[in-house]
PDB file of C-alpha atoms in Angstrom:
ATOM      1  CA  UNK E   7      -2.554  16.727  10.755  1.00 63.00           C
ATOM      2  CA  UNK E   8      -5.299  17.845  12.516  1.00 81.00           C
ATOM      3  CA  UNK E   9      -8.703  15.625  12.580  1.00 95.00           C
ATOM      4  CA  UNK E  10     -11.161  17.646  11.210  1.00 98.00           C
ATOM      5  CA  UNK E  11     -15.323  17.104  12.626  1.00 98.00           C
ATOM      6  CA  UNK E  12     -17.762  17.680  10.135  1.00 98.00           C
ATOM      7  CA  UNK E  13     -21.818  16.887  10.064  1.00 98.00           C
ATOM      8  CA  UNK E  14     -24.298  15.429   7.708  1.00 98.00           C
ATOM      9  CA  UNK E  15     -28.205  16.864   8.128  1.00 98.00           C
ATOM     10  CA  UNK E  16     -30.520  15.020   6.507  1.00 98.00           C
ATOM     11  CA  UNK E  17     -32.901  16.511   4.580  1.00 98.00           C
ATOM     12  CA  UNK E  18     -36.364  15.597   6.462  1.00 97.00           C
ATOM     13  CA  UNK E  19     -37.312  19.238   7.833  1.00 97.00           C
ATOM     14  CA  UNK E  20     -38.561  21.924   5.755  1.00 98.00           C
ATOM     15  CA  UNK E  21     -36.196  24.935   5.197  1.00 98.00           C
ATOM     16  CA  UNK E  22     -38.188  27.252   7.546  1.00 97.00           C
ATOM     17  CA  UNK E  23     -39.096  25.002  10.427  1.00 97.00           C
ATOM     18  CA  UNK E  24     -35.490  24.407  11.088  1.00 96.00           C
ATOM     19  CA  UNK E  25     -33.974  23.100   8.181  1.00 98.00           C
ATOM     20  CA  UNK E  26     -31.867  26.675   7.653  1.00 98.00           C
ATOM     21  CA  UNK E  27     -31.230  27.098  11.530  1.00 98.00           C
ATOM     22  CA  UNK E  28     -29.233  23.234  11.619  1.00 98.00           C
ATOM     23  CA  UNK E  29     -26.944  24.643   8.308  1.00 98.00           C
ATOM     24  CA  UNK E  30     -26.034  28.148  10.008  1.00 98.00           C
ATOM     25  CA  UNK E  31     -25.713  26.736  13.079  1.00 98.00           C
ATOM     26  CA  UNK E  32     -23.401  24.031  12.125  1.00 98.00           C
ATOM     27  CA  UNK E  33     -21.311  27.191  10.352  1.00 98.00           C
ATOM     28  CA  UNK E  34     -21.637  28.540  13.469  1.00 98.00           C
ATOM     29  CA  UNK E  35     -20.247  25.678  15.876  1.00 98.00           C
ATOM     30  CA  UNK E  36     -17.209  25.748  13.381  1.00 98.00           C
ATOM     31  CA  UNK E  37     -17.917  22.343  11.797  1.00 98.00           C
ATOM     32  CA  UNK E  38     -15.178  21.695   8.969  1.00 98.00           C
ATOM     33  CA  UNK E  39     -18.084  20.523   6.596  1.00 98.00           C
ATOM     34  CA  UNK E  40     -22.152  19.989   6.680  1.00 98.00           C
ATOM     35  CA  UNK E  41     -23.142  16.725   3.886  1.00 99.00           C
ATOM     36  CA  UNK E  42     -26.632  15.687   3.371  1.00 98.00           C
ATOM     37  CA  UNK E  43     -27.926  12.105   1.838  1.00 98.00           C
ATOM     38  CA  UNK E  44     -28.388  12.053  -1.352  1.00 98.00           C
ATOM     39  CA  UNK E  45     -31.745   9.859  -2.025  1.00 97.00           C
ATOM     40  CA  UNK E  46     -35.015   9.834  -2.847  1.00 96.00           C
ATOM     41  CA  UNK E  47     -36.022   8.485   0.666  1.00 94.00           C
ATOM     42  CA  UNK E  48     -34.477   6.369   3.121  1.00 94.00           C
ATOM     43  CA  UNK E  49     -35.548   3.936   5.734  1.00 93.00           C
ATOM     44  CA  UNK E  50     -37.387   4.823   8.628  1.00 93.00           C
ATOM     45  CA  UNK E  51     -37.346   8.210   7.343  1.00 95.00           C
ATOM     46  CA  UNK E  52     -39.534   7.127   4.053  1.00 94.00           C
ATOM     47  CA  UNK E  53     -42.771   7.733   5.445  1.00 94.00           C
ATOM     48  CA  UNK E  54     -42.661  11.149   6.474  1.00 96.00           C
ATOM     49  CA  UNK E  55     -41.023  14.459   4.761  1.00 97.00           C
ATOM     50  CA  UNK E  56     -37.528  14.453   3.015  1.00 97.00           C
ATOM     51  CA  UNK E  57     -36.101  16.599   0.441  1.00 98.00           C
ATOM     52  CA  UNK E  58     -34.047  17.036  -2.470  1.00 98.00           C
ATOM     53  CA  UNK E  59     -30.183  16.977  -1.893  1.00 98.00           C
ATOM     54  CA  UNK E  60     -29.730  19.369  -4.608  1.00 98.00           C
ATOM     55  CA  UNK E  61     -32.034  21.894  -3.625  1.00 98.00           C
ATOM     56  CA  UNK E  62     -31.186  21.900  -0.383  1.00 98.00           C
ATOM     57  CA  UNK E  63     -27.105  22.182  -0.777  1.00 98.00           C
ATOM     58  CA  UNK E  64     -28.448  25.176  -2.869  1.00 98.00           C
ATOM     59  CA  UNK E  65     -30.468  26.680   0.033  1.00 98.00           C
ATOM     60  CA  UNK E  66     -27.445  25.959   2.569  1.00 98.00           C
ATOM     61  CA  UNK E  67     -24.636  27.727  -0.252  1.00 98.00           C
ATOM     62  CA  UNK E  68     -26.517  30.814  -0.300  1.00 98.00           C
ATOM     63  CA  UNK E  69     -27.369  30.790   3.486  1.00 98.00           C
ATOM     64  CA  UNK E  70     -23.527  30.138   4.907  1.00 98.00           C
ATOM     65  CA  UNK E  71     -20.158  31.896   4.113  1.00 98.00           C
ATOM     66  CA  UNK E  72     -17.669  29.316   5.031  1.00 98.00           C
ATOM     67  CA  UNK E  73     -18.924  25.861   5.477  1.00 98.00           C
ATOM     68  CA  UNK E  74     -17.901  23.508   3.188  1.00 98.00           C
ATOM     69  CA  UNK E  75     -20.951  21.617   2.112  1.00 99.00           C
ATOM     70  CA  UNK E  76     -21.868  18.081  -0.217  1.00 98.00           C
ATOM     71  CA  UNK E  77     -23.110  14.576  -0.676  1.00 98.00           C
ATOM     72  CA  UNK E  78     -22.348  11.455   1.730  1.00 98.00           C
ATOM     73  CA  UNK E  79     -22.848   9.974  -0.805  1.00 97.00           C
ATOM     74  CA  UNK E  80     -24.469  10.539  -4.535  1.00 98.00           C
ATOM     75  CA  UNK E  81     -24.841   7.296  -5.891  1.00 96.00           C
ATOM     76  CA  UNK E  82     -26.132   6.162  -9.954  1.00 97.00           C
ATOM     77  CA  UNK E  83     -29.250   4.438  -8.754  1.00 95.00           C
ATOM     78  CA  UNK E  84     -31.333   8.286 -10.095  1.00 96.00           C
ATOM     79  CA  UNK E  85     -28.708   9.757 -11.312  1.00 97.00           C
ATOM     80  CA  UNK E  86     -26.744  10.547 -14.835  1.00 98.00           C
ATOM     81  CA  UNK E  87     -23.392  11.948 -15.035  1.00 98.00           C
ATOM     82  CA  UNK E  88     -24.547  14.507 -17.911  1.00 98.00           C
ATOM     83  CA  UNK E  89     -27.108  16.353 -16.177  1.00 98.00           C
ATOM     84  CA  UNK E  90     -25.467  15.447 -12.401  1.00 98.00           C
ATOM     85  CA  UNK E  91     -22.327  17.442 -13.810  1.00 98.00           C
ATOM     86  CA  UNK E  92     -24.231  20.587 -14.728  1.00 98.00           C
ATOM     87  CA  UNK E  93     -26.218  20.592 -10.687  1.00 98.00           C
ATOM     88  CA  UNK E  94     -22.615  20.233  -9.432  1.00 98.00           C
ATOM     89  CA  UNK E  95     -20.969  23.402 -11.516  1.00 98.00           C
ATOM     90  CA  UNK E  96     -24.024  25.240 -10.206  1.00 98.00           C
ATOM     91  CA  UNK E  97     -23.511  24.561  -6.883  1.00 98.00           C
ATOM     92  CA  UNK E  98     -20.220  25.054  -7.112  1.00 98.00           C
ATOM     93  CA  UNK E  99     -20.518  28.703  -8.348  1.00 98.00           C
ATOM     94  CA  UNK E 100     -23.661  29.676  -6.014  1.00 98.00           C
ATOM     95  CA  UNK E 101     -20.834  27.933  -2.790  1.00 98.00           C
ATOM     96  CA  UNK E 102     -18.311  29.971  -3.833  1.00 98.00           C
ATOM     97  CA  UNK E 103     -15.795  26.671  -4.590  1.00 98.00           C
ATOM     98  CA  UNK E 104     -17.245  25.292  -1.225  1.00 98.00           C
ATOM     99  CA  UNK E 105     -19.134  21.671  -2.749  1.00 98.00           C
ATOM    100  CA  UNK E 106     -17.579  18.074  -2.225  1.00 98.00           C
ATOM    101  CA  UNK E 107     -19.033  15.133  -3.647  1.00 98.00           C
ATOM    102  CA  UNK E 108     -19.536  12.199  -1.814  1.00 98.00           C
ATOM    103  CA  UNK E 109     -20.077   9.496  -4.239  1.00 98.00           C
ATOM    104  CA  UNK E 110     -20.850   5.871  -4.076  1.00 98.00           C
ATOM    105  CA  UNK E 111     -21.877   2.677  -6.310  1.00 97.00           C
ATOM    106  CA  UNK E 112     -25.409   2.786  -4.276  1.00 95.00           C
ATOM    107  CA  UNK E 113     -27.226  -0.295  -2.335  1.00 90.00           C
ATOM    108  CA  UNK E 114     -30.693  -2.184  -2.919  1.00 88.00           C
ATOM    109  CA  UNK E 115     -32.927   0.483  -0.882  1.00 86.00           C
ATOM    110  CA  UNK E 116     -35.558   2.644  -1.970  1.00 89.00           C
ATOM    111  CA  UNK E 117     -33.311   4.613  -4.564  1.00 92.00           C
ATOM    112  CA  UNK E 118     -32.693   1.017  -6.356  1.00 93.00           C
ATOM    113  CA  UNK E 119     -36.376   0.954  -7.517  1.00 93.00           C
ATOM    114  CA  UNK E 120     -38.183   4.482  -7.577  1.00 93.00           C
ATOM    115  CA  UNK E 121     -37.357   4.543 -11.321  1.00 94.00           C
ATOM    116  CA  UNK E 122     -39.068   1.603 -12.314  1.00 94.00           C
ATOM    117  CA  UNK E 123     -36.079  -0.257 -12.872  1.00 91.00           C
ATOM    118  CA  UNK E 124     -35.422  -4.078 -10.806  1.00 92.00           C
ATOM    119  CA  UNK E 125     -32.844  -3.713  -8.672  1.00 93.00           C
ATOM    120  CA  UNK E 126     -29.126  -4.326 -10.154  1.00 95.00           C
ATOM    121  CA  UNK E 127     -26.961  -7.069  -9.139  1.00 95.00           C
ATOM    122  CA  UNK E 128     -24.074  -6.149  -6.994  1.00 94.00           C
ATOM    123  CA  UNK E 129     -21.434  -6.646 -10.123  1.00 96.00           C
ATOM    124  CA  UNK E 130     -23.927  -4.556 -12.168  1.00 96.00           C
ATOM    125  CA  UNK E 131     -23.594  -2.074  -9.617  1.00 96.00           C
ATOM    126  CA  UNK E 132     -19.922  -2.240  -9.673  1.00 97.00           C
ATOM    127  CA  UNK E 133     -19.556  -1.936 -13.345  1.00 97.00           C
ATOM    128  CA  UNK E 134     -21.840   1.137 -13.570  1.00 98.00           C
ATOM    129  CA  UNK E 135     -20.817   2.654 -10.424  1.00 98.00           C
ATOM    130  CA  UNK E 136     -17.094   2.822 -12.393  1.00 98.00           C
ATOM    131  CA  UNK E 137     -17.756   4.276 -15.605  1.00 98.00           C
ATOM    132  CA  UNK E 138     -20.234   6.993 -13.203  1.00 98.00           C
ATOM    133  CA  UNK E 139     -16.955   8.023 -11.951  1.00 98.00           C
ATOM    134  CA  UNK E 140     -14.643   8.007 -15.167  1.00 98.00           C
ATOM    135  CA  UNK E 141     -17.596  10.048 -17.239  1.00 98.00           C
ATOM    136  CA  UNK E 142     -18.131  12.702 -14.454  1.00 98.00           C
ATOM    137  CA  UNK E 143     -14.815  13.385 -13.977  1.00 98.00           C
ATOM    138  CA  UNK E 144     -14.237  14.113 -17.195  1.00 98.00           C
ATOM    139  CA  UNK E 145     -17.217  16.290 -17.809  1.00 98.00           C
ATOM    140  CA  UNK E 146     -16.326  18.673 -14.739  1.00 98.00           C
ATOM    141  CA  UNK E 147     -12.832  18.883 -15.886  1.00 98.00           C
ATOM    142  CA  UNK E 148     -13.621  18.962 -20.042  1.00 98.00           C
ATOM    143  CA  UNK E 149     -15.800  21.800 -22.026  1.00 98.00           C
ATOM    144  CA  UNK E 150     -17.343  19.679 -24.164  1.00 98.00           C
ATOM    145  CA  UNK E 151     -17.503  16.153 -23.823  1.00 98.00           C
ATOM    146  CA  UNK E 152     -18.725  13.079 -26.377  1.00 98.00           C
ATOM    147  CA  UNK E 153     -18.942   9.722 -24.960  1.00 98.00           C
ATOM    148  CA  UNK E 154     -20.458   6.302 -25.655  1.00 98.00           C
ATOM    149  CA  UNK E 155     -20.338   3.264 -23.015  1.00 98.00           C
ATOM    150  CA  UNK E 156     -22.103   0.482 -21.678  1.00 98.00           C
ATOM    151  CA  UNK E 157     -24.181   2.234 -19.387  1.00 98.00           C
ATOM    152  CA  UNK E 158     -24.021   5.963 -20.317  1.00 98.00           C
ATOM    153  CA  UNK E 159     -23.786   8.325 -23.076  1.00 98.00           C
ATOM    154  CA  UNK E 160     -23.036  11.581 -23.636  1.00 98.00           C
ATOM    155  CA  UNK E 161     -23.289  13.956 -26.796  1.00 98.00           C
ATOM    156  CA  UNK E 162     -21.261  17.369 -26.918  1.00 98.00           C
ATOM    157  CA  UNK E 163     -22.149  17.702 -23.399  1.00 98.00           C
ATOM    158  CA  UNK E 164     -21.303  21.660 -22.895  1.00 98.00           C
ATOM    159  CA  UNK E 165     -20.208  22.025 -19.179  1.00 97.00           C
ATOM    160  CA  UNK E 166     -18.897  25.825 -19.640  1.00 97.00           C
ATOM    161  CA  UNK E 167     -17.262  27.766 -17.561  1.00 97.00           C
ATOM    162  CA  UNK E 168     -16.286  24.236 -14.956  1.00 98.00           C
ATOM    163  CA  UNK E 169     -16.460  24.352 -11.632  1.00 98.00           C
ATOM    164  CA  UNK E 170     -14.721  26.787  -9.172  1.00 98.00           C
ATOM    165  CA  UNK E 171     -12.618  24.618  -7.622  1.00 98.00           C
ATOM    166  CA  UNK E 172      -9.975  23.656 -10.283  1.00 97.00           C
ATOM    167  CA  UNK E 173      -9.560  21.396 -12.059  1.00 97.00           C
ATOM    168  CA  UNK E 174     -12.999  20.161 -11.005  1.00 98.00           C
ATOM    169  CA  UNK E 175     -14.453  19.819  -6.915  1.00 98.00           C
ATOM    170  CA  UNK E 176     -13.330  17.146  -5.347  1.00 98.00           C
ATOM    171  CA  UNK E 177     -14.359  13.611  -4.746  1.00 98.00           C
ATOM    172  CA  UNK E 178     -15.316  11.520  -1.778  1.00 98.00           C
ATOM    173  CA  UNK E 179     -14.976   8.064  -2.838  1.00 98.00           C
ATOM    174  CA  UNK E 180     -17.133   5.772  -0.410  1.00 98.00           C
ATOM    175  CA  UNK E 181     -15.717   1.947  -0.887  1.00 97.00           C
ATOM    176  CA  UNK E 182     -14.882  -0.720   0.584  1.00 96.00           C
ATOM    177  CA  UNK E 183     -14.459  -3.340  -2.018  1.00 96.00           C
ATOM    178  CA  UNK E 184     -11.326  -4.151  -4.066  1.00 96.00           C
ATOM    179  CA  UNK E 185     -12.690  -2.119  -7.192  1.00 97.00           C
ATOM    180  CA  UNK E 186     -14.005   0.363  -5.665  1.00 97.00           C
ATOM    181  CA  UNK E 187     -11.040   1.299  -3.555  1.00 98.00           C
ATOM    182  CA  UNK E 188      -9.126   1.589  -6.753  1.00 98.00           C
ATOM    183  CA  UNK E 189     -11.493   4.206  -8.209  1.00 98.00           C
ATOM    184  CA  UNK E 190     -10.934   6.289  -4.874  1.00 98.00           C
ATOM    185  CA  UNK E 191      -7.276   6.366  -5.360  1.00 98.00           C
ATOM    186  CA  UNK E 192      -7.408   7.040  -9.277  1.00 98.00           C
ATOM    187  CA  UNK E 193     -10.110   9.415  -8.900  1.00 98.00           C
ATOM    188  CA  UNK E 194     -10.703  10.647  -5.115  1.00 98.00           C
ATOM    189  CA  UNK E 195      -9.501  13.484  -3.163  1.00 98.00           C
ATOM    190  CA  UNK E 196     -10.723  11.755  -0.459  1.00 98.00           C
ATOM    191  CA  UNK E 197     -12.363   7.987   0.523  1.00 98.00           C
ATOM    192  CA  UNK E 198     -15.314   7.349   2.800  1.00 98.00           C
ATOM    193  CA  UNK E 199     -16.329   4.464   4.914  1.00 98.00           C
ATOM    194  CA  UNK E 200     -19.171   3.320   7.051  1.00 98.00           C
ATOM    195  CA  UNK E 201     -16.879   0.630   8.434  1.00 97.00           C
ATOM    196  CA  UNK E 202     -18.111  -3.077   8.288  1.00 96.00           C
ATOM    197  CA  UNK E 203     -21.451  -3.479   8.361  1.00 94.00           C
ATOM    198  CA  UNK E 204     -21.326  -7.189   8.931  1.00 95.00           C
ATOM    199  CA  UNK E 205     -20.250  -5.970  12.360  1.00 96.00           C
ATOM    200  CA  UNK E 206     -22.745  -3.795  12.606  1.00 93.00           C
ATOM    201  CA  UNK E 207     -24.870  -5.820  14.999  1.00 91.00           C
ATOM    202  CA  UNK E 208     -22.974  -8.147  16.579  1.00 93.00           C
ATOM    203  CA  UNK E 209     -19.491  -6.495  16.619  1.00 96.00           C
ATOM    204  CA  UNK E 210     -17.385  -5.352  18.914  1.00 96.00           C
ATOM    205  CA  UNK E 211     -15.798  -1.666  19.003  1.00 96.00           C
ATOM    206  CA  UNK E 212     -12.458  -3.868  19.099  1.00 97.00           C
ATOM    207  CA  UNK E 213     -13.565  -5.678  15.824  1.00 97.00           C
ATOM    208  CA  UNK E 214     -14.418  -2.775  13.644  1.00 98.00           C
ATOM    209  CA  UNK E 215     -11.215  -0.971  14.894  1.00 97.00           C
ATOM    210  CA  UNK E 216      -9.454  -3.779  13.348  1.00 98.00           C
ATOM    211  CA  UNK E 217     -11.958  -3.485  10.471  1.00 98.00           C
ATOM    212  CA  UNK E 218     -11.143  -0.421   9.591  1.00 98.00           C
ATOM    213  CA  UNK E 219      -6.929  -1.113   9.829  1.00 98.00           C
ATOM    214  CA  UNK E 220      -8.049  -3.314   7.031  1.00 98.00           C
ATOM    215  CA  UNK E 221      -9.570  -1.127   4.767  1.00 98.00           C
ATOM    216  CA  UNK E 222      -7.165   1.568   4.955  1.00 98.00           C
ATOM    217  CA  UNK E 223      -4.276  -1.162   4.447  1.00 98.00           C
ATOM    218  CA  UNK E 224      -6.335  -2.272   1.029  1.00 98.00           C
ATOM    219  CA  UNK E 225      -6.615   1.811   0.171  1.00 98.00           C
ATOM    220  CA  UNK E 226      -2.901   1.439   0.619  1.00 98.00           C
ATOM    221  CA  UNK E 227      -2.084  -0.737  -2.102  1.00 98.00           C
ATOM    222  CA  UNK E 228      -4.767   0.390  -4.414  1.00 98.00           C
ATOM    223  CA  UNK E 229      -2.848   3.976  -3.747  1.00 98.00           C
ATOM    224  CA  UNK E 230       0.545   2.378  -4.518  1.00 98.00           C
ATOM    225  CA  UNK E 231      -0.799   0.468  -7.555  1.00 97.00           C
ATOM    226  CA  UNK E 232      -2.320   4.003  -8.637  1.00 97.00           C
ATOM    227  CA  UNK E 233       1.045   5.383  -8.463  1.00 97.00           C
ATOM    228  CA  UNK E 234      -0.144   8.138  -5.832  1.00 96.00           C
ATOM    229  CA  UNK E 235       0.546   8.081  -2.092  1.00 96.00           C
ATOM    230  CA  UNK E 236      -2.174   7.352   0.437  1.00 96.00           C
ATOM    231  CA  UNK E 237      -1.485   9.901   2.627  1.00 95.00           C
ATOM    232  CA  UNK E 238      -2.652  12.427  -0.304  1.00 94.00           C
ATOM    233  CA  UNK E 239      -6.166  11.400   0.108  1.00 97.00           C
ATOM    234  CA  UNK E 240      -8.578  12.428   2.736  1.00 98.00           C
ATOM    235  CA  UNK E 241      -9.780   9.392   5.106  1.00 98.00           C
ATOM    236  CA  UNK E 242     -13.782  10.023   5.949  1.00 98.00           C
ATOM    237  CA  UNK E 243     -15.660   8.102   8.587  1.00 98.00           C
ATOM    238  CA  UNK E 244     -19.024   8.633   8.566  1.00 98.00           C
ATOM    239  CA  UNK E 245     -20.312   7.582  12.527  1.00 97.00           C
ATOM    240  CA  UNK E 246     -23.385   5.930  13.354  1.00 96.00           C
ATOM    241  CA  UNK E 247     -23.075   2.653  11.931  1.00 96.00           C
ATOM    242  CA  UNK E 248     -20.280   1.178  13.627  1.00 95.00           C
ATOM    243  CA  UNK E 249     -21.066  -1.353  16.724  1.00 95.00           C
ATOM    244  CA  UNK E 250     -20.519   1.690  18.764  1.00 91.00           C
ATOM    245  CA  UNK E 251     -23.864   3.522  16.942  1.00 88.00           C
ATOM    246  CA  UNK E 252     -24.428   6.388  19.199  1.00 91.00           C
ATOM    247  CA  UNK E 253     -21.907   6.081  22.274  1.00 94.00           C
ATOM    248  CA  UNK E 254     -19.685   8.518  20.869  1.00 96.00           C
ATOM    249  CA  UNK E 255     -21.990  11.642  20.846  1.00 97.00           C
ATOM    250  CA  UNK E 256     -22.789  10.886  25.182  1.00 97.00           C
ATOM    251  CA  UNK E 257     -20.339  12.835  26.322  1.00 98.00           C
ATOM    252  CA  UNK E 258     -17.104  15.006  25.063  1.00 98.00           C
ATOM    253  CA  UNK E 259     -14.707  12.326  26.766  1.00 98.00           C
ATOM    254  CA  UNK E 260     -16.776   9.450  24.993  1.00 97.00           C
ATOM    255  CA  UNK E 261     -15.930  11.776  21.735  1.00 98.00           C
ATOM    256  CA  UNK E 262     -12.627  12.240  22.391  1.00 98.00           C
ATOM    257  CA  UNK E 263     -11.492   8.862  22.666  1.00 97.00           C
ATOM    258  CA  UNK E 264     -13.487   7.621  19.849  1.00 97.00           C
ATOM    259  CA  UNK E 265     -12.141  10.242  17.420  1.00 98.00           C
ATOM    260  CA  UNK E 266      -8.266   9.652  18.933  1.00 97.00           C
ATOM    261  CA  UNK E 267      -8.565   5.810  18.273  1.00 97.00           C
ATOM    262  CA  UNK E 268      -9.698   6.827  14.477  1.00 98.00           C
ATOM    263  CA  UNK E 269      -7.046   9.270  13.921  1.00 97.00           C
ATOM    264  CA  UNK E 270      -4.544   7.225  14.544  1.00 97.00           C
ATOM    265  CA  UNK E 271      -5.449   4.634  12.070  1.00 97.00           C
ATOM    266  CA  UNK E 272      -5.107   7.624   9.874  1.00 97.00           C
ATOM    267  CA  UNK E 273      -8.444   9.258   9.168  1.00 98.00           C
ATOM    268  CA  UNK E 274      -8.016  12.788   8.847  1.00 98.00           C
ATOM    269  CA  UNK E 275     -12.255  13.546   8.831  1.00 98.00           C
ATOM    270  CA  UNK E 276     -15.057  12.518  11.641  1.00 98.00           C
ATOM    271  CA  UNK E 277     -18.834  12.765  10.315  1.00 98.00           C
ATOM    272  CA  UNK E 278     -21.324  12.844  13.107  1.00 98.00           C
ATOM    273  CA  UNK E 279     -25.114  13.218  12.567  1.00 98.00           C
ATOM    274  CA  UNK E 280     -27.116  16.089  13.391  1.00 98.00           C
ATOM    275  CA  UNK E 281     -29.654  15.069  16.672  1.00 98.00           C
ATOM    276  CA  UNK E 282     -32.840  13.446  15.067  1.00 97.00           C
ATOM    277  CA  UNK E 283     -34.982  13.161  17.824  1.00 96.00           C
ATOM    278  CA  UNK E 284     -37.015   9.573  18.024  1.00 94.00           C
ATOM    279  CA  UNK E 285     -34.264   8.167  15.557  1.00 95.00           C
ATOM    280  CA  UNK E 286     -31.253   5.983  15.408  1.00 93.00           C
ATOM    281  CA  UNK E 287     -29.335   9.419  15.542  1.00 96.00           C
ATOM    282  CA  UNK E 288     -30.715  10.668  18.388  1.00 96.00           C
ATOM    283  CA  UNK E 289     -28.308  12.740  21.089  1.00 97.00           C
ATOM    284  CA  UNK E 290     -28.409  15.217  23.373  1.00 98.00           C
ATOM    285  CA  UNK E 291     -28.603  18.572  21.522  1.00 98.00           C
ATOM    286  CA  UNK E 292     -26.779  19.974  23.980  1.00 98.00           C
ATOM    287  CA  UNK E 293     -23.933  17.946  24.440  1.00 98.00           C
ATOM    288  CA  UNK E 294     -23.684  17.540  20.468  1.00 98.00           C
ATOM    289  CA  UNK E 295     -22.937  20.965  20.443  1.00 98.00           C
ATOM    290  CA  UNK E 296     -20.192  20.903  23.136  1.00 98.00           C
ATOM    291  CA  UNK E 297     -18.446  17.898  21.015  1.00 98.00           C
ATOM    292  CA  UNK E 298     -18.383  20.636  18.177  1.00 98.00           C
ATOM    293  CA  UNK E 299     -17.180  23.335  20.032  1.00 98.00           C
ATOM    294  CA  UNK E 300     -14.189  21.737  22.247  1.00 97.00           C
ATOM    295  CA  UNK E 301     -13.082  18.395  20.456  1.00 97.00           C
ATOM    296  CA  UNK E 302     -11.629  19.228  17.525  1.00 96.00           C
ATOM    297  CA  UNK E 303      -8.774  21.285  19.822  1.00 95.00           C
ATOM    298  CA  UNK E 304      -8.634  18.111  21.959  1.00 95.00           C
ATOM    299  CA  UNK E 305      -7.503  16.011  18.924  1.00 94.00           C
ATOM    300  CA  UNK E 306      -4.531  18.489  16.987  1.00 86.00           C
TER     301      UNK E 306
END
């Protein structure tokens, strides 16, 4: 199979002083997909302008033709299945059938507390982050649905006429943990990782290689224990937060051999992030652009 490259913008320019140009032009460099963050703010970012995910996937549906476009990732830390659901059957029409959602059980950051609420524990997080999952599934794939848990509710939710894609759009499942990898292989079309971040500063290209031969090994069994097979389901890596950060974006041959050492572990998608000047995802523009252009025939 082919390794597909795909982008994620983030949402910190306004949509007419360059926010638009970065989603045609991404359709335009032939990018498989274009995903934006889905929070409230984020880290070094939080301080200056940033946007609505929502919103802006609207913007970008209406202003491409062929890009497929969504979340890496949607997480429950603002979120609610019931009115989440009915944003994501929008977008869905207004795309075309062209929206994947990149979900995930959420961290401690900004998100965690913007509500009010005190951050959850990480087994709080896990718990909620599962029965996200179950209840949004069913109300993108269900008319009407009636539901009562431990964390959410819903009451003759109407979700009429369902999404585009049938029977619902898909899921990207980001996990890395033993539940979580289970939901991606009950639920996901495809599963997302950063990689490890405890290797994140100290690692070694070598160690997070063998990392990631350990996750997909766990999505394995969590497949097989599903009943499905693993090489049904899409393998994401989002870049930029391995030990080799930004190295990969330098040069096309840099690229290249990054993306080939992935693919053969078995990922099937590469996420790389649209130049931010003066930020951790800073690259040449140019060169960005020639990685776009020539890689993907590079790695067939």
């Amino acid at each position: 199979m082919s390794l597909r490259l795909s982008t994620v913008i983030l949402p910190y320019r306004r949509w007419h002083e360059g926010g638009r140009w970065a989603w045609t032009h991404a359709e335009e460099l032939g990018f498989h997909a274009a995903y934006t963050y889905d929070h409230l703010s984020w880290r070094s970012f939080r301080d200056g302008p940033w946007f609505g995910a929502v919103p802006t996937l609207t913007a970008a549906a209406a202003a491409t033709e062929r890009l497929r476009l969504g979340t890496l990732v949607t997480s429950p830390n603002f979120r609610h299945p019931v009115t989440l659901a009915k944003e994501l059957i929008s977008l869905d029409d207004i795309s075309g059938g062209r929206i994947t959602l990149g979900i995930g059980a959420g961290g401690t950051g900004f998100d965690a507390t913007a509500l009010g609420q005190e951050p959850w524990t990480p087994r709080e997080r896990a718990d909620r982050f599962a029965e996200f999952v179950a209840l949004l599934d069913r109300l993108l794939t269900q008319d009407s649905v009636s539901y009562e848990g431990d964390f959410y509710a819903a009451h003759e939710a109407r979700n009429i006429p369902g999404c585009v894609q049938r029977p619902r759009l898909p899921f990207a499942v980001a996990a890395t943990g033993p539940r979580g990898l289970r939901l991606a292989a009950r639920y996901g079309q495809a599963w997302v990782t950063t990689g490890d971040p405890k290797l994140y500063e100290n690692g070694t290209p070598e160690q997070s290689v063998q990392a990631l031969r350990g996750q997909i090994e766990r999505l394995a069994d969590a497949c097989a224990e599903a009943g499905r097979e693993a090489t049904g389901l899409g393998k994401v890596l989002l870049t930029g937060f391995t030990p080799n950060r930004g190295r990969p974006l330098e040069s096309l041959d840099a690229f290249v051999d990054f993306a080939g050492r992935h693919q053969e572990l078995g990922f099937t998608e590469i996420v790389v992030h649209w130049p931010i000047p003066e930020s951790d995802f800073a690259a040449d523009q140019k060169v960005f652009e020639q990685i776009a252009m020539e890689a993907p025939a590079q790695l067939r």
